[in-house]
Short mmCIF file of C-alpha atoms in Angstrom, two decimals:
data_model
loop_
_atom_site.label_atom_id
_atom_site.label_comp_id
_atom_site.label_asym_id
_atom_site.label_seq_id
_atom_site.Cartn_x
_atom_site.Cartn_y
_atom_site.Cartn_z
CA GLY S 20 -24.84 6.39 28.96
CA ILE S 21 -26.38 7.40 32.33
CA ILE S 22 -23.93 7.60 35.14
CA MET S 23 -24.89 5.31 38.03
CA GLU S 24 -21.85 5.54 40.19
CA PHE S 25 -18.89 7.95 40.52
CA SER S 26 -15.86 6.94 42.43
CA PRO S 27 -13.80 9.17 44.86
CA ALA S 28 -11.01 8.95 42.22
CA ALA S 29 -13.38 10.16 39.56
CA ILE S 30 -14.41 13.12 41.85
CA ASP S 31 -10.70 14.09 42.16
CA ILE S 32 -10.07 13.77 38.39
CA PHE S 33 -13.15 15.44 37.07
CA GLY S 34 -13.88 17.96 39.82
CA TYR S 35 -17.55 17.10 40.19
CA GLU S 36 -19.22 15.71 43.30
CA ALA S 37 -20.97 12.33 42.78
CA THR S 38 -24.33 13.98 43.32
CA GLU S 39 -23.60 16.24 40.44
CA VAL S 40 -23.08 13.56 37.82
CA ILE S 41 -25.06 10.47 38.96
CA GLY S 42 -28.17 10.37 36.79
CA SER S 43 -26.59 12.46 33.99
CA ASN S 44 -25.28 11.26 30.63
CA ILE S 45 -21.54 10.37 30.62
CA LYS S 46 -21.06 12.68 27.69
CA MET S 47 -20.95 15.53 30.14
CA LEU S 48 -17.33 14.55 30.81
CA MET S 49 -16.48 14.77 27.11
CA PRO S 50 -15.40 17.81 25.04
CA GLU S 51 -16.69 18.36 21.51
CA PRO S 52 -16.87 16.82 19.11
CA MET S 53 -17.01 13.59 21.13
CA GLN S 54 -19.86 14.86 23.23
CA SER S 55 -22.08 15.44 20.25
CA GLY S 56 -21.19 12.09 18.71
CA HIS S 57 -21.44 9.92 21.78
CA ASP S 58 -25.20 8.92 21.47
CA ASP S 59 -24.80 8.03 17.69
CA TYR S 60 -21.73 6.00 18.59
CA MET S 61 -23.55 4.07 21.40
CA ASN S 62 -26.56 3.40 19.26
CA ARG S 63 -24.37 2.00 16.42
CA TYR S 64 -22.37 -0.21 18.99
CA LEU S 65 -25.65 -1.40 20.74
CA ASN S 66 -27.04 -2.43 17.39
CA GLY S 67 -24.10 -4.66 16.52
CA GLY S 68 -21.46 -2.15 15.37
CA LYS S 69 -17.75 -2.60 16.04
CA SER S 70 -16.43 -1.11 19.15
CA GLN S 71 -13.71 1.54 19.17
CA VAL S 72 -14.01 2.00 22.92
CA VAL S 73 -15.57 -1.00 24.71
CA GLY S 74 -12.92 -3.62 25.51
CA VAL S 75 -10.11 -1.19 24.26
CA ARG S 76 -7.82 0.77 26.41
CA ARG S 77 -7.07 4.14 24.79
CA GLU S 78 -6.14 7.64 25.36
CA VAL S 79 -8.88 10.33 25.04
CA VAL S 80 -9.39 13.97 25.86
CA ALA S 81 -11.84 14.54 28.80
CA LEU S 82 -13.50 17.51 30.24
CA ARG S 83 -13.32 18.68 33.86
CA LYS S 84 -16.06 20.55 35.64
CA ASN S 85 -14.07 23.84 35.31
CA GLY S 86 -14.16 23.40 31.47
CA GLN S 87 -10.48 22.37 31.23
CA THR S 88 -9.70 19.54 28.89
CA PHE S 89 -7.07 16.96 29.75
CA ASP S 90 -5.67 13.74 28.65
CA LEU S 91 -7.17 10.61 29.99
CA GLU S 92 -6.55 6.85 29.76
CA LEU S 93 -9.80 5.06 29.40
CA GLY S 94 -10.78 1.47 29.67
CA VAL S 95 -14.48 0.54 29.21
CA SER S 96 -15.83 -2.88 29.95
CA GLU S 97 -19.30 -4.24 29.18
CA LEU S 98 -21.16 -6.53 31.65
CA PHE S 99 -24.59 -7.93 32.19
CA ILE S 100 -26.20 -8.12 35.62
CA GLU S 101 -29.62 -9.80 35.75
CA GLU S 102 -29.96 -9.21 32.01
CA GLU S 103 -29.20 -5.37 32.46
CA ARG S 104 -26.43 -4.26 30.08
CA LEU S 105 -24.04 -2.08 31.94
CA PHE S 106 -20.71 -0.34 31.09
CA THR S 107 -17.96 0.39 33.50
CA GLY S 108 -15.18 2.89 32.87
CA ILE S 109 -11.71 2.78 34.41
CA VAL S 110 -10.04 6.19 34.01
CA ARG S 111 -6.55 7.56 34.71
CA ASP S 112 -5.52 11.22 34.33
CA ILE S 113 -2.33 11.10 32.26
CA THR S 114 -1.79 14.84 32.08
CA GLU S 115 1.61 14.60 33.80
CA ARG S 116 2.70 11.68 31.79
CA LYS S 117 1.93 13.40 28.52
CA LYS S 118 3.92 16.45 29.73
CA VAL S 119 6.90 14.29 30.51
CA GLU S 120 6.52 12.45 27.09
CA LEU S 121 6.35 15.76 25.29
CA ALA S 122 9.48 17.04 27.26
CA LEU S 123 11.35 13.95 26.36
CA LYS S 124 10.46 14.24 22.63
CA GLU S 125 11.68 17.79 22.73
CA SER S 126 14.94 16.82 24.46
CA GLU S 127 15.48 14.01 22.00
CA ARG S 128 14.80 16.48 19.02
CA GLN S 129 17.37 18.87 20.48
CA GLN S 130 19.88 16.15 21.00
CA ARG S 131 19.37 14.91 17.43
CA MET S 132 19.96 18.45 16.20
CA ILE S 133 23.15 18.84 18.19
CA LEU S 134 24.39 15.48 17.12
CA ASP S 135 23.46 15.99 13.47
CA ASN S 136 25.40 19.37 13.40
CA ALA S 137 28.46 18.22 15.31
CA ALA S 138 31.73 18.57 13.36
CA GLU S 139 32.64 15.03 14.43
CA ALA S 140 31.40 11.65 13.44
CA ILE S 141 29.14 10.39 16.26
CA ILE S 142 28.10 6.83 16.02
CA SER S 143 26.12 4.86 18.63
CA THR S 144 25.58 1.13 18.79
CA ASP S 145 23.51 -1.08 21.00
CA ILE S 146 25.27 -3.74 23.21
CA ASN S 147 25.59 -6.08 20.36
CA GLY S 148 27.40 -3.54 18.07
CA ILE S 149 24.42 -2.81 15.90
CA VAL S 150 24.28 0.86 14.73
CA ILE S 151 21.45 2.83 16.26
CA ARG S 152 22.81 6.34 15.53
CA TRP S 153 24.95 7.69 12.67
CA ASN S 154 25.24 11.45 12.42
CA LYS S 155 25.58 13.62 9.33
CA PHE S 156 29.33 13.99 9.77
CA ALA S 157 29.66 10.23 9.96
CA GLU S 158 27.82 10.11 6.66
CA THR S 159 30.31 12.54 5.19
CA LEU S 160 33.28 10.72 6.63
CA PHE S 161 32.41 7.21 5.81
CA GLY S 162 30.22 7.83 2.74
CA TRP S 163 27.15 5.85 3.88
CA SER S 164 23.69 7.47 4.78
CA SER S 165 22.23 6.74 8.21
CA LYS S 166 19.45 4.77 6.45
CA GLU S 167 22.17 2.47 4.88
CA VAL S 168 23.91 1.71 8.23
CA ILE S 169 21.27 1.74 10.93
CA GLY S 170 20.63 -1.80 12.01
CA LYS S 171 23.96 -3.07 10.73
CA ASP S 172 26.90 -4.45 12.60
CA ILE S 173 29.58 -1.72 13.20
CA VAL S 174 32.22 -4.45 12.86
CA ASP S 175 31.22 -4.98 9.17
CA LEU S 176 31.18 -1.26 8.50
CA ILE S 177 34.13 0.57 9.87
CA ILE S 178 36.26 -1.67 12.07
CA PRO S 179 39.61 -2.49 10.15
CA ASP S 180 40.17 -6.21 9.68
CA LYS S 181 43.17 -6.20 11.96
CA TYR S 182 40.96 -4.94 14.93
CA LYS S 183 37.74 -7.00 14.28
CA GLU S 184 38.61 -9.96 16.43
CA GLY S 185 39.71 -7.70 19.38
CA HIS S 186 36.56 -5.61 18.97
CA ILE S 187 34.19 -8.64 18.98
CA ALA S 188 36.11 -10.02 22.04
CA GLY S 189 35.75 -6.64 23.77
CA ILE S 190 31.98 -6.59 23.16
CA LYS S 191 31.66 -10.14 24.63
CA ARG S 192 33.70 -9.01 27.72
CA PHE S 193 31.50 -6.07 28.08
CA LYS S 194 28.34 -8.12 27.86
CA ASP S 195 29.76 -10.58 30.39
CA THR S 196 31.16 -8.04 32.88
CA LYS S 197 29.31 -4.75 32.11
CA LYS S 198 32.84 -3.13 32.35
CA ASN S 199 33.99 -1.10 29.36
CA SER S 200 36.93 -3.22 28.08
CA ILE S 201 36.26 -2.85 24.37
CA PHE S 202 39.02 -0.49 23.56
#
């Protein structure tokens, strides 16, 4: 676990100069409890244990020089050079990506809340007419729960027989031209 090289990108990510980390244990870049468990993990792995890190890309929490923890994507590879066993880590700071993902989840939660509390039936389908959204008012209006209809063809659910052929033709035209000609 001793750091032998530290790239310019790692310097930017972690805030350490290469001279501050080369020769130190890699666990200095890990917060607790990963820091305390690192040596035991490495010993188990080196003695034939199953890897949860080597050869697996994963998201972890890392530690900057200033003590700040942050989200990191980590890929660790194992290699042998002249019978010396070495490990190399490829890291990417994913702090901004995680912020965007969190904001998107919150936005989706708010949208679901608005749609579920709307006083109108709101139904969404994919390009093939398969139901992907069925709000609470649609449940009340049509009598089916969202669990019963998600994944089913809208034509089979609520399109009256006399309109089914035209609806199916409209979906085909839309798929062919990408112009809304269903209704």
